[in-house]
Structure formats: structure tokens, C-alpha cells
Tab-separated table of C-alpha atoms and ligand atoms in Angstrom:
chain	number	residue	atom	x	y	z
A	1	UNK	CA	-0.322	-0.006	-0.163
A	2	UNK	CA	1.358	3.512	-0.894
A	3	UNK	CA	0.298	6.171	1.581
A	4	UNK	CA	0.636	10.000	0.460
A	5	UNK	CA	0.938	12.609	3.316
A	6	UNK	CA	0.936	16.446	2.573
A	7	UNK	CA	3.711	17.773	4.569
A	8	UNK	CA	5.808	20.785	5.256
A	9	UNK	CA	8.817	19.130	5.251
A	10	UNK	CA	10.778	16.049	3.776
A	11	UNK	CA	10.576	13.847	6.791
A	12	UNK	CA	8.412	11.830	9.290
A	13	UNK	CA	8.810	14.675	11.799
A	14	UNK	CA	7.744	17.275	9.735
A	15	UNK	CA	4.316	18.796	10.180
A	16	UNK	CA	1.582	17.838	8.071
A	17	UNK	CA	0.603	20.473	5.694
A	18	UNK	CA	-3.391	21.142	6.100
A	19	UNK	CA	-3.585	22.182	2.543
A	20	UNK	CA	-3.833	19.432	-0.096
A	21	UNK	CA	-3.397	21.101	-3.369
A	22	UNK	CA	-0.980	23.672	-2.068
A	23	UNK	CA	0.890	21.413	0.141
A	24	UNK	CA	4.706	22.068	0.317
A	25	UNK	CA	5.701	18.329	-0.126
A	26	UNK	CA	3.831	15.051	-0.328
A	27	UNK	CA	5.724	12.146	1.146
A	28	UNK	CA	4.836	8.788	0.001
A	29	UNK	CA	5.399	6.141	2.513
A	30	UNK	CA	4.832	2.409	2.983
A	31	UNK	CA	2.776	1.332	6.086
A	32	UNK	CA	5.737	0.583	7.930
A	33	UNK	CA	6.813	4.567	7.735
A	34	UNK	CA	9.565	3.909	5.197
A	35	UNK	CA	9.558	7.017	2.834
A	36	UNK	CA	9.512	5.753	-0.674
A	37	UNK	CA	9.531	9.239	-2.277
A	38	UNK	CA	9.417	12.928	-1.513
A	39	UNK	CA	7.587	14.995	-3.999
A	40	UNK	CA	8.035	18.800	-4.041
A	41	UNK	CA	4.666	20.472	-4.690
A	42	UNK	CA	6.307	24.007	-5.632
A	43	UNK	CA	4.461	24.490	-8.828
A	44	UNK	CA	1.081	23.933	-7.504
A	45	UNK	CA	1.815	25.844	-4.400
A	46	UNK	CA	1.549	28.942	-6.212
A	47	UNK	CA	-1.114	28.136	-8.741
A	48	UNK	CA	-3.781	30.708	-9.160
A	49	UNK	CA	-6.339	27.697	-9.484
A	50	UNK	CA	-6.531	24.162	-10.072
A	51	UNK	CA	-3.724	23.321	-7.556
A	52	UNK	CA	-5.790	20.596	-6.149
A	53	UNK	CA	-6.316	18.979	-9.494
A	54	UNK	CA	-2.792	18.836	-10.457
A	55	UNK	CA	-1.859	17.509	-7.066
A	56	UNK	CA	-4.544	14.901	-7.438
A	57	UNK	CA	-3.020	13.793	-10.948
A	58	UNK	CA	0.465	13.672	-9.383
A	59	UNK	CA	-0.770	11.280	-6.796
A	60	UNK	CA	-2.714	9.420	-9.369
A	61	UNK	CA	0.442	9.064	-11.570
A	62	UNK	CA	2.284	7.852	-8.557
A	63	UNK	CA	-0.255	5.117	-7.972
A	64	UNK	CA	-1.112	6.124	-4.444
A	65	UNK	CA	-3.741	4.265	-2.661
A	66	UNK	CA	-4.621	6.476	0.425
A	67	UNK	CA	-3.982	10.200	0.998
A	68	UNK	CA	-3.759	11.634	4.617
A	69	UNK	CA	-4.194	15.535	4.772
A	70	UNK	CA	-6.065	18.206	6.371
A	71	UNK	CA	-8.437	19.793	3.871
A	72	UNK	CA	-9.830	18.807	0.376
A	73	UNK	CA	-11.844	20.902	-1.911
A	74	UNK	CA	-14.158	19.692	-4.363
A	75	UNK	CA	-11.964	19.430	-7.533
A	76	UNK	CA	-9.318	17.822	-5.827
A	77	UNK	CA	-11.850	15.429	-4.344
A	78	UNK	CA	-12.933	14.540	-7.571
A	79	UNK	CA	-9.469	14.048	-9.138
A	80	UNK	CA	-8.464	11.759	-6.138
A	81	UNK	CA	-11.795	9.764	-6.377
A	82	UNK	CA	-11.393	9.259	-10.068
A	83	UNK	CA	-7.994	7.663	-9.394
A	84	UNK	CA	-9.555	5.601	-6.435
A	85	UNK	CA	-7.406	7.134	-3.889
A	86	UNK	CA	-8.970	7.351	-0.421
A	87	UNK	CA	-8.719	10.681	1.401
A	88	UNK	CA	-8.474	10.767	4.986
A	89	UNK	CA	-9.082	14.453	6.203
A	90	UNK	CA	-8.919	16.697	9.372
A	91	UNK	CA	-5.607	15.216	10.463
A	92	UNK	CA	-2.827	17.369	12.149
A	93	UNK	CA	0.383	16.973	14.149
A	94	UNK	CA	3.452	15.496	12.414
A	95	UNK	CA	3.477	12.877	9.533
A	96	UNK	CA	4.300	10.181	11.900
A	97	UNK	CA	1.551	10.842	14.027
A	98	UNK	CA	-0.841	11.154	11.168
A	99	UNK	CA	0.399	7.528	9.912
A	100	UNK	CA	-0.032	6.111	13.215
A	101	UNK	CA	-3.487	7.343	13.368
A	102	UNK	CA	-4.234	5.978	10.028
A	103	UNK	CA	-2.595	2.541	11.166
A	104	UNK	CA	-5.135	2.651	14.279
A	105	UNK	CA	-7.922	3.140	11.758
A	106	UNK	CA	-8.541	6.435	13.706
A	107	UNK	CA	-8.858	8.580	10.739
A	108	UNK	CA	-12.075	10.271	8.886
A	109	UNK	CA	-12.394	9.446	5.378
A	110	UNK	CA	-14.110	11.856	3.324
A	111	UNK	CA	-17.084	11.020	1.301
A	112	UNK	CA	-16.777	14.304	-0.505
A	113	UNK	CA	-14.963	17.445	-0.266
A	114	UNK	CA	-14.452	18.950	3.286
A	115	UNK	CA	-13.884	22.605	2.266
A	116	UNK	CA	-14.855	24.913	-0.734
A	117	UNK	CA	-12.156	25.442	-3.567
A	118	UNK	CA	-8.880	27.324	-3.179
A	119	UNK	CA	-7.017	24.596	-1.024
B	1	UNK	CA	-17.813	56.718	-30.856
B	2	UNK	CA	-17.458	54.693	-27.824
B	3	UNK	CA	-17.017	56.309	-24.357
B	4	UNK	CA	-16.367	54.030	-21.415
B	5	UNK	CA	-17.126	55.106	-18.018
B	6	UNK	CA	-14.915	53.640	-15.354
B	7	UNK	CA	-14.090	54.054	-11.674
B	8	UNK	CA	-11.363	52.676	-9.374
B	9	UNK	CA	-13.565	51.676	-6.958
B	10	UNK	CA	-17.188	51.077	-6.639
B	11	UNK	CA	-19.867	53.534	-5.280
B	12	UNK	CA	-18.420	56.764	-6.655
B	13	UNK	CA	-21.327	57.625	-9.080
B	14	UNK	CA	-20.214	55.951	-12.354
B	15	UNK	CA	-23.699	54.655	-12.951
B	16	UNK	CA	-25.240	58.110	-12.314
B	17	UNK	CA	-22.901	59.751	-14.855
B	18	UNK	CA	-23.433	56.990	-17.395
B	19	UNK	CA	-27.137	57.007	-17.313
B	20	UNK	CA	-27.447	60.619	-17.584
B	21	UNK	CA	-24.924	60.898	-20.204
B	22	UNK	CA	-26.619	58.477	-22.458
B	23	UNK	CA	-30.150	59.911	-21.618
B	24	UNK	CA	-29.228	63.515	-22.923
B	25	UNK	CA	-27.943	61.839	-26.220
B	26	UNK	CA	-31.465	60.578	-26.976
B	27	UNK	CA	-31.654	58.680	-30.101
B	28	UNK	CA	-28.145	59.266	-31.032
B	29	UNK	CA	-27.223	57.356	-27.893
B	30	UNK	CA	-26.687	53.583	-26.758
B	31	UNK	CA	-25.991	52.684	-23.338
B	32	UNK	CA	-24.287	49.220	-22.805
B	33	UNK	CA	-24.233	48.124	-19.155
B	34	UNK	CA	-21.037	46.062	-19.028
B	35	UNK	CA	-21.133	45.685	-15.215
B	36	UNK	CA	-22.456	42.296	-15.706
B	37	UNK	CA	-22.076	40.756	-12.404
B	38	UNK	CA	-24.392	43.748	-11.009
B	39	UNK	CA	-25.857	45.593	-13.878
B	40	UNK	CA	-27.742	48.460	-12.573
B	41	UNK	CA	-28.055	51.202	-14.953
B	42	UNK	CA	-31.580	49.511	-15.820
B	43	UNK	CA	-32.933	50.860	-12.296
B	44	UNK	CA	-32.354	54.364	-13.490
B	45	UNK	CA	-33.192	53.885	-17.152
B	46	UNK	CA	-36.358	51.675	-16.705
B	47	UNK	CA	-35.827	50.072	-20.200
B	48	UNK	CA	-38.228	48.049	-22.200
B	49	UNK	CA	-36.288	44.823	-22.722
B	50	UNK	CA	-37.603	43.095	-25.618
B	51	UNK	CA	-34.547	40.333	-26.567
B	52	UNK	CA	-32.576	38.134	-24.425
B	53	UNK	CA	-29.947	35.885	-25.741
B	54	UNK	CA	-28.045	33.277	-23.853
B	55	UNK	CA	-24.341	33.562	-24.129
B	56	UNK	CA	-22.286	30.127	-23.757
B	57	UNK	CA	-18.657	29.209	-23.449
B	58	UNK	CA	-17.611	26.110	-25.371
B	59	UNK	CA	-16.366	23.552	-22.717
B	60	UNK	CA	-14.931	20.095	-23.618
B	61	UNK	CA	-16.707	16.817	-23.610
B	62	UNK	CA	-14.791	13.737	-24.026
B	63	UNK	CA	-15.575	10.573	-25.843
B	64	UNK	CA	-13.876	7.975	-23.726
B	65	UNK	CA	-14.647	5.317	-26.462
B	66	UNK	CA	-12.010	7.226	-28.871
B	67	UNK	CA	-9.637	8.573	-26.083
B	68	UNK	CA	-6.346	6.849	-26.213
B	69	UNK	CA	-5.025	8.257	-22.794
B	70	UNK	CA	-2.269	10.222	-24.168
B	71	UNK	CA	-2.818	12.946	-21.697
B	72	UNK	CA	-2.141	15.729	-24.185
B	73	UNK	CA	-5.385	17.665	-23.427
B	74	UNK	CA	-4.249	18.042	-19.634
B	75	UNK	CA	-0.860	19.114	-20.533
B	76	UNK	CA	-1.905	21.882	-22.767
B	77	UNK	CA	-4.571	23.289	-20.714
B	78	UNK	CA	-3.391	26.039	-18.434
B	79	UNK	CA	-6.478	25.934	-16.461
B	80	UNK	CA	-6.326	22.489	-15.096
B	81	UNK	CA	-10.030	22.145	-16.803
B	82	UNK	CA	-9.158	18.813	-18.096
B	83	UNK	CA	-6.821	16.171	-17.009
B	84	UNK	CA	-6.143	12.537	-17.480
B	85	UNK	CA	-6.451	10.569	-14.225
B	86	UNK	CA	-5.788	6.837	-14.584
B	87	UNK	CA	-8.003	5.837	-17.210
B	88	UNK	CA	-10.416	8.469	-17.308
B	89	UNK	CA	-10.192	12.187	-18.571
B	90	UNK	CA	-11.868	14.428	-16.089
B	91	UNK	CA	-13.348	17.777	-17.079
B	92	UNK	CA	-13.841	20.752	-14.936
B	93	UNK	CA	-16.174	22.623	-17.190
B	94	UNK	CA	-16.415	25.733	-14.299
B	95	UNK	CA	-12.526	26.266	-14.876
B	96	UNK	CA	-12.586	26.136	-18.663
B	97	UNK	CA	-11.911	29.301	-20.522
B	98	UNK	CA	-13.290	28.001	-23.732
B	99	UNK	CA	-9.817	28.465	-25.737
B	100	UNK	CA	-10.455	25.104	-27.707
B	101	UNK	CA	-6.596	24.084	-27.283
B	102	UNK	CA	-7.533	20.538	-25.960
B	103	UNK	CA	-9.733	19.590	-28.710
B	104	UNK	CA	-7.253	21.093	-31.365
B	105	UNK	CA	-4.381	19.012	-29.735
B	106	UNK	CA	-6.328	15.908	-29.205
B	107	UNK	CA	-5.013	13.324	-31.409
B	108	UNK	CA	-7.951	10.870	-31.686
B	109	UNK	CA	-10.415	13.894	-32.219
B	110	UNK	CA	-12.277	12.631	-29.093
B	111	UNK	CA	-12.846	15.959	-27.609
B	112	UNK	CA	-16.307	17.479	-28.862
B	113	UNK	CA	-17.706	20.982	-27.866
B	114	UNK	CA	-20.027	21.101	-25.062
B	115	UNK	CA	-21.440	24.387	-23.484
B	116	UNK	CA	-21.460	26.413	-20.075
B	117	UNK	CA	-24.101	29.056	-19.660
B	118	UNK	CA	-22.235	32.214	-18.854
B	119	UNK	CA	-25.242	34.543	-18.743
B	120	UNK	CA	-27.422	36.577	-20.974
B	121	UNK	CA	-27.504	39.852	-23.146
B	122	UNK	CA	-30.701	41.475	-23.112
B	123	UNK	CA	-31.619	44.802	-25.284
B	124	UNK	CA	-34.316	47.210	-25.407
B	125	UNK	CA	-35.198	50.778	-25.241
B	126	UNK	CA	-35.258	53.317	-22.384
B	127	UNK	CA	-37.259	56.178	-24.152
B	128	UNK	CA	-35.234	56.928	-27.410
B	129	UNK	CA	-32.180	55.394	-26.073
B	130	UNK	CA	-31.069	51.892	-26.957
B	131	UNK	CA	-30.412	49.889	-24.207
B	132	UNK	CA	-28.188	46.785	-23.713
B	133	UNK	CA	-26.992	44.825	-20.556
B	134	UNK	CA	-25.410	41.464	-19.929
B	135	UNK	CA	-26.148	39.580	-16.888
B	136	UNK	CA	-23.817	37.194	-15.390
B	137	UNK	CA	-25.460	33.717	-14.309
B	138	UNK	CA	-25.382	33.419	-10.500
B	139	UNK	CA	-22.311	31.363	-9.759
B	140	UNK	CA	-20.594	31.968	-12.852
B	141	UNK	CA	-16.888	33.662	-12.281
B	142	UNK	CA	-15.795	34.335	-15.730
B	143	UNK	CA	-17.338	37.575	-17.041
B	144	UNK	CA	-14.987	38.823	-19.902
B	145	UNK	CA	-16.598	36.588	-22.749
B	146	UNK	CA	-20.173	37.916	-21.646
B	147	UNK	CA	-18.728	41.457	-21.692
B	148	UNK	CA	-17.368	40.871	-25.243
B	149	UNK	CA	-20.864	39.731	-26.349
B	150	UNK	CA	-22.347	42.908	-24.917
B	151	UNK	CA	-19.641	44.922	-26.722
B	152	UNK	CA	-20.842	43.306	-29.982
B	153	UNK	CA	-23.771	45.208	-29.595
B	154	UNK	CA	-21.855	48.522	-30.187
B	155	UNK	CA	-23.262	50.657	-32.757
B	156	UNK	CA	-20.498	52.717	-34.630
B	157	UNK	CA	-23.063	55.022	-36.067
B	158	UNK	CA	-24.055	56.115	-32.603
B	159	UNK	CA	-22.493	57.362	-29.279
B	160	UNK	CA	-22.220	54.269	-27.136
B	161	UNK	CA	-21.827	54.791	-23.332
B	162	UNK	CA	-20.365	51.726	-21.841
B	163	UNK	CA	-20.670	51.443	-18.037
B	164	UNK	CA	-17.732	49.384	-16.915
B	165	UNK	CA	-17.454	47.301	-13.809
B	166	UNK	CA	-15.854	48.844	-10.945
B	167	UNK	CA	-12.221	48.424	-10.205
B	168	UNK	CA	-9.077	47.917	-12.447
B	169	UNK	CA	-8.891	44.263	-13.231
B	170	UNK	CA	-9.601	42.027	-16.274
B	171	UNK	CA	-13.105	42.886	-16.780
B	172	UNK	CA	-12.531	46.729	-16.696
B	173	UNK	CA	-9.881	46.182	-19.324
B	174	UNK	CA	-12.112	43.959	-21.378
B	175	UNK	CA	-14.932	46.714	-21.167
B	176	UNK	CA	-12.662	49.602	-21.859
B	177	UNK	CA	-10.465	48.117	-24.589
B	178	UNK	CA	-11.164	49.841	-27.820
B	179	UNK	CA	-12.991	52.806	-26.332
B	180	UNK	CA	-12.328	56.143	-27.838
B	181	UNK	CA	-12.663	57.855	-24.554
B	182	UNK	CA	-12.253	56.756	-21.071
B	183	UNK	CA	-14.214	58.864	-18.396
B	184	UNK	CA	-13.301	58.183	-14.872
B	185	UNK	CA	-15.646	58.797	-11.946
B	186	UNK	CA	-13.948	59.568	-8.755
B	187	UNK	CA	-14.275	61.010	-5.309
B	188	UNK	CA	-11.707	63.902	-4.005
B	189	UNK	CA	-10.849	61.368	-0.963
B	190	UNK	CA	-7.562	59.605	-0.236
B	191	UNK	CA	-9.345	56.256	-1.385
B	192	UNK	CA	-10.885	57.935	-4.261
B	193	UNK	CA	-7.240	58.931	-5.348
B	194	UNK	CA	-5.734	55.802	-4.643
B	195	UNK	CA	-7.954	53.875	-6.789
B	196	UNK	CA	-8.124	56.476	-9.385
B	197	UNK	CA	-4.416	55.948	-9.758
B	198	UNK	CA	-4.337	52.349	-9.957
B	199	UNK	CA	-7.171	52.589	-12.550
B	200	UNK	CA	-5.492	55.377	-14.643
B	201	UNK	CA	-2.350	53.126	-14.779
B	202	UNK	CA	-4.160	50.121	-15.742
B	203	UNK	CA	-6.104	51.643	-18.755
B	204	UNK	CA	-3.575	54.251	-19.845
B	205	UNK	CA	-1.569	51.632	-21.695
B	206	UNK	CA	-4.802	51.359	-24.035
B	207	UNK	CA	-3.815	54.776	-25.425
B	208	UNK	CA	-7.333	56.260	-25.479
B	209	UNK	CA	-8.029	59.849	-24.279
B	210	UNK	CA	-9.197	60.167	-20.755
B	211	UNK	CA	-11.048	62.438	-18.441
B	212	UNK	CA	-12.331	62.707	-14.927
B	213	UNK	CA	-15.377	63.670	-13.225
B	214	UNK	CA	-15.291	64.321	-9.507
B	215	UNK	CA	-18.484	63.297	-7.591
B	216	UNK	CA	-19.140	64.738	-4.083
B	217	UNK	CA	-16.490	67.203	-5.179
B	218	UNK	CA	-16.925	69.486	-2.108
B	219	UNK	CA	-15.864	66.756	0.524
B	220	UNK	CA	-12.230	65.688	0.914
B	221	UNK	CA	-9.010	67.446	-0.238
B	222	UNK	CA	-7.634	68.822	-3.319
B	223	UNK	CA	-5.104	65.889	-4.079
B	224	UNK	CA	-7.444	64.343	-6.871
B	225	UNK	CA	-7.408	67.771	-8.696
B	226	UNK	CA	-3.836	67.986	-8.249
B	227	UNK	CA	-3.105	64.588	-9.537
B	228	UNK	CA	-5.347	65.325	-12.769
B	229	UNK	CA	-3.249	68.565	-13.279
B	230	UNK	CA	0.218	66.565	-12.957
B	231	UNK	CA	-1.076	63.730	-15.175
B	232	UNK	CA	-2.848	66.299	-17.622
B	233	UNK	CA	-6.248	64.633	-17.065
B	234	UNK	CA	-8.777	66.886	-17.968
B	235	UNK	CA	-11.503	67.346	-15.319
B	236	UNK	CA	-14.659	67.676	-17.098
B	237	UNK	CA	-17.327	68.064	-14.398
B	238	UNK	CA	-17.617	68.342	-10.577
B	239	UNK	CA	-20.773	67.398	-9.056
B	240	UNK	CA	-21.000	68.835	-5.589
B	241	UNK	CA	-22.732	66.663	-2.867
B	242	UNK	CA	-26.439	67.660	-3.005
B	243	UNK	CA	-29.394	66.162	-0.963
B	244	UNK	CA	-31.656	66.535	-3.971
B	245	UNK	CA	-29.417	64.293	-6.098
B	246	UNK	CA	-28.753	61.733	-3.267
B	247	UNK	CA	-32.573	61.334	-2.627
B	248	UNK	CA	-33.212	61.085	-6.324
B	249	UNK	CA	-30.574	58.266	-6.501
B	250	UNK	CA	-32.082	56.618	-3.613
B	251	UNK	CA	-35.522	56.594	-5.675
B	252	UNK	CA	-33.847	55.360	-8.863
B	253	UNK	CA	-34.109	58.616	-10.738
B	254	UNK	CA	-31.552	59.781	-13.125
B	255	UNK	CA	-29.392	62.693	-12.046
B	256	UNK	CA	-30.547	65.028	-14.826
B	257	UNK	CA	-34.380	64.395	-13.611
B	258	UNK	CA	-33.622	64.920	-9.824
B	259	UNK	CA	-31.502	68.121	-10.559
B	260	UNK	CA	-32.511	69.171	-14.127
B	261	UNK	CA	-29.938	72.127	-14.075
B	262	UNK	CA	-27.636	69.106	-14.734
B	263	UNK	CA	-29.172	68.289	-18.182
B	264	UNK	CA	-27.375	71.075	-20.158
B	265	UNK	CA	-24.104	70.291	-18.390
B	266	UNK	CA	-24.282	66.675	-19.685
B	267	UNK	CA	-25.011	67.831	-23.174
B	268	UNK	CA	-21.994	70.223	-22.824
B	269	UNK	CA	-19.697	67.081	-21.452
B	270	UNK	CA	-20.785	65.083	-24.465
B	271	UNK	CA	-19.606	67.764	-26.835
B	272	UNK	CA	-16.516	68.372	-24.735
B	273	UNK	CA	-15.563	64.728	-24.809
B	274	UNK	CA	-16.271	64.596	-28.728
B	275	UNK	CA	-13.959	67.391	-29.024
B	276	UNK	CA	-11.144	65.813	-27.002
B	277	UNK	CA	-11.664	62.604	-28.940
B	278	UNK	CA	-11.209	64.723	-32.142
B	279	UNK	CA	-8.172	66.671	-30.873
B	280	UNK	CA	-6.502	64.485	-28.265
B	281	UNK	CA	-3.630	65.911	-26.109
B	282	UNK	CA	-5.654	68.792	-24.815
B	283	UNK	CA	-4.071	69.602	-21.481
B	284	UNK	CA	-5.812	70.273	-18.209
B	285	UNK	CA	-8.982	72.305	-18.241
B	286	UNK	CA	-10.756	73.683	-15.175
B	287	UNK	CA	-14.290	72.526	-14.847
B	288	UNK	CA	-16.801	74.928	-13.724
B	289	UNK	CA	-18.645	73.870	-10.557
C	301	SF4	S1	-10.933	24.533	-23.891
C	301	SF4	FE1	-8.980	25.566	-23.149
C	301	SF4	S2	-9.403	25.944	-21.118
C	301	SF4	FE2	-11.083	24.871	-21.551
C	301	SF4	S3	-10.254	22.618	-21.088
C	301	SF4	FE3	-9.601	22.837	-23.044
C	301	SF4	S4	-7.571	23.568	-23.148
C	301	SF4	FE4	-8.467	23.927	-20.984
C	302	SF4	S1	-5.888	14.262	-25.967
C	302	SF4	FE1	-7.550	13.323	-26.531
C	302	SF4	S2	-6.906	11.028	-26.881
C	302	SF4	FE2	-5.665	12.056	-25.416
C	302	SF4	S3	-5.995	11.881	-23.435
C	302	SF4	FE3	-7.111	13.892	-24.210
C	302	SF4	S4	-9.049	12.926	-25.077
C	302	SF4	FE4	-7.711	11.393	-24.816
């Protein structure tokens, strides 16, 4: 299973970035917490519009199964949903903490966007 | 001739000026309300609207039977309105700018043209004055294509008064582009000056002749007038604050009806503008108040 986390830094102790589309990084982890890939999201961070869609595409292309994040807008959700990526929202703390919560199944999966656009 | 009425900020009296100027022109005038997000000239003009035409934007519709999942459509779109995700091409019609780039580039000719309703263009008459307005669909964010549709109703034989949206952003530029004259309506306050400056900078690249009307000219400071002098912007009219005007406005009356002494001043204004269009470069003139 490939788990993506929106993050403000490049390692497990970095804070989770609550914004999905405009997150600074995406860390792709395996369930044991091994970092398989670090993706810089700099082009989307400053995008006027469509950041969530492009970020969704990146994760779809990377064949991610689950996303752990804070907020996810409608367009991003549509893109992630089309890729079959499950979206856990309203997470905070560090990347490690988010992963632990996910493993304890102590997360809330979004059935739809949990914010209006611009995230 | 095309005269665009603009203002750096809302609420300066742009609509008041546009409606009175159009009204004194009678059958020679045509008023086009380009403030499509909030058209309000009709409140003062009471036009009889007899036509309403829908304006649509072409948006992509993908035939997945034909699609080879090459992803080219998503690469060309600058607005993320179409994107290949897995084995599906997703479209986000509300983000599309209708440029047609995706369908042009699709190697499989899998993209057909759908449409998104932007709003309507309505036309009619207010007395002898021809009246045109655009109304943006509620929830629609993209006004420039609708403004262009309103501007297609410009009659080169007439004096066309365009009421621009407030501000200095893309919809304003779309409106004033191609105008022979841009009339800025402002107030003599620090905010008025600040917004006037931004608006003048934004539209001056278009190279049209410009002039300024000072509304509520007896409040605030002399800074706007000094600025006009510095920039050689002719100050064409001053409208002092007046209870009769304010009350007329609240009742939806034209300025020239609420304060009939203004009728002649607006006739003079149109003549003055016509002169400035014929002979650009006239320097600062002092307006009578
Ligand atoms: S028409 Fe242009 S803006 Fe619309 S989806 Fe295609 S490429 Fe993007
Ligand atoms: S460009 Fe055409 S063929 Fe290629 S992914 Fe887009 S719709 Fe499919």
C-alpha cells in the first residue's frame, strides 16, 4: 500500500500540511513508515487555480492508494476519487502521528470535499 | 464613438454619470451596461427589454470510446480544466476558459464541444435611447466573454456609453479596450485618489483619451485635482454633494431628472468629450462647478 501525506517538510517529523493542493511536499510512505518518495509541490503551491486537480493528478500518476491530509476541496476530491485514492481528512500534527492514526484506523475518510475550493 | 465610464472603486457615481450622459444623447445614444456581475443602469433607465440571448462558453466533452489516454489535453490546458487521471479524462467545465486548445490537440479527435451558460445579453429601449445589458449567471465567475458579447452590440453610428465594472481588473480592461474615450468617475478622498491612480495606470496603456469627473466634489481634499493636473487629465465636471441628487438616486431617478440644471451640463460634457476625441492631447482644463 502506498500512503501519501501532505507535509511541510521532507521527513516523518515534519508537520502535516493541512492544505492538500497547495501543500509544500507530498511524502509517499509504506505502512511501516519508510519514505519511498518525496515530491516537491512547488509549482502547485503558487498556482492561481487548479492546484488541487494537479496535485490529485500527481498522486494518481504515482499510484497512491491513500492520502492523509487536512483539507480537500471539491475539484481535488473529484480527481482523487477518479483515481480511486481514499482521502483521510482533518489530520494534524506530524507526518508520523498521522501515519500512526491511520494505522489505528483512527481517521475520518472523506465521502466528499470537506472545504470549498482554493485549497 | 465609444465612451467607457470607469471608476477605481465602486460607489463613486459611475452609473449616475453613465445613465445621465446616455439619456441626454437621446436617439443618438446607446447605453451598454458592461457591469455584468451587478448591472444596475436599468434601475435608472427603466428600459423595456424585448430580447434576451443566452451566451455560452464552449467547454470540452470527451468521448472515452475514442480516447487513447495520451494525456495531451491535460498538458495543454493552463487552467487544469481537463486532466487525465488513471484511465479517465476528467473535465472541470467551470474552470474552462473555452480556448479550444484541448480539442485542437487531441490526436484522436475525441473532444467535442459542449457549453456552459455564462449569462444573457438583453436589449431594449429606454425612451429613445437604445439599451443593452449583460447579466452574468449566478455562480459564474468568468465575465470577460459575456462583456465581449455585450460589446458586440456597439453601434459605430451612435455614441455608445459603456458602464464598466468597478475596479481595475480584467473585466474592466475588457470593457474599456477599444473605447475612444475613458471617463473616470472618482471622489476627492484619499481612497478615491488611490483607486483612481490604479485605474488610470491600468487603462493608460490602451492609449485612449481620458478625462475625470469628480463626484461629491466638495468633500475631502484637493489631492485628486492636483493629481489630474500632474497627469494632464482633463477634469470635465464636478458634481457637489447635494441632497436632491442623493434622494433622487435613492428613488432610482436619473441625475438629470432629480436635478434638471444638470441636463445642459451633460449635453456640454458629451460635446466636450467629442472634441477631446477629435483633438487628443488637450491639457488640463478647469471644470466649472
Ligand atoms: S478549452 Fe482550453 S481552457 Fe477549456 S479545457 Fe480545453 S484547453 Fe482547457
Ligand atoms: S488528448 Fe484526446 S486522446 Fe489524449 S487523453 Fe485527451 S481526450 Fe484522450
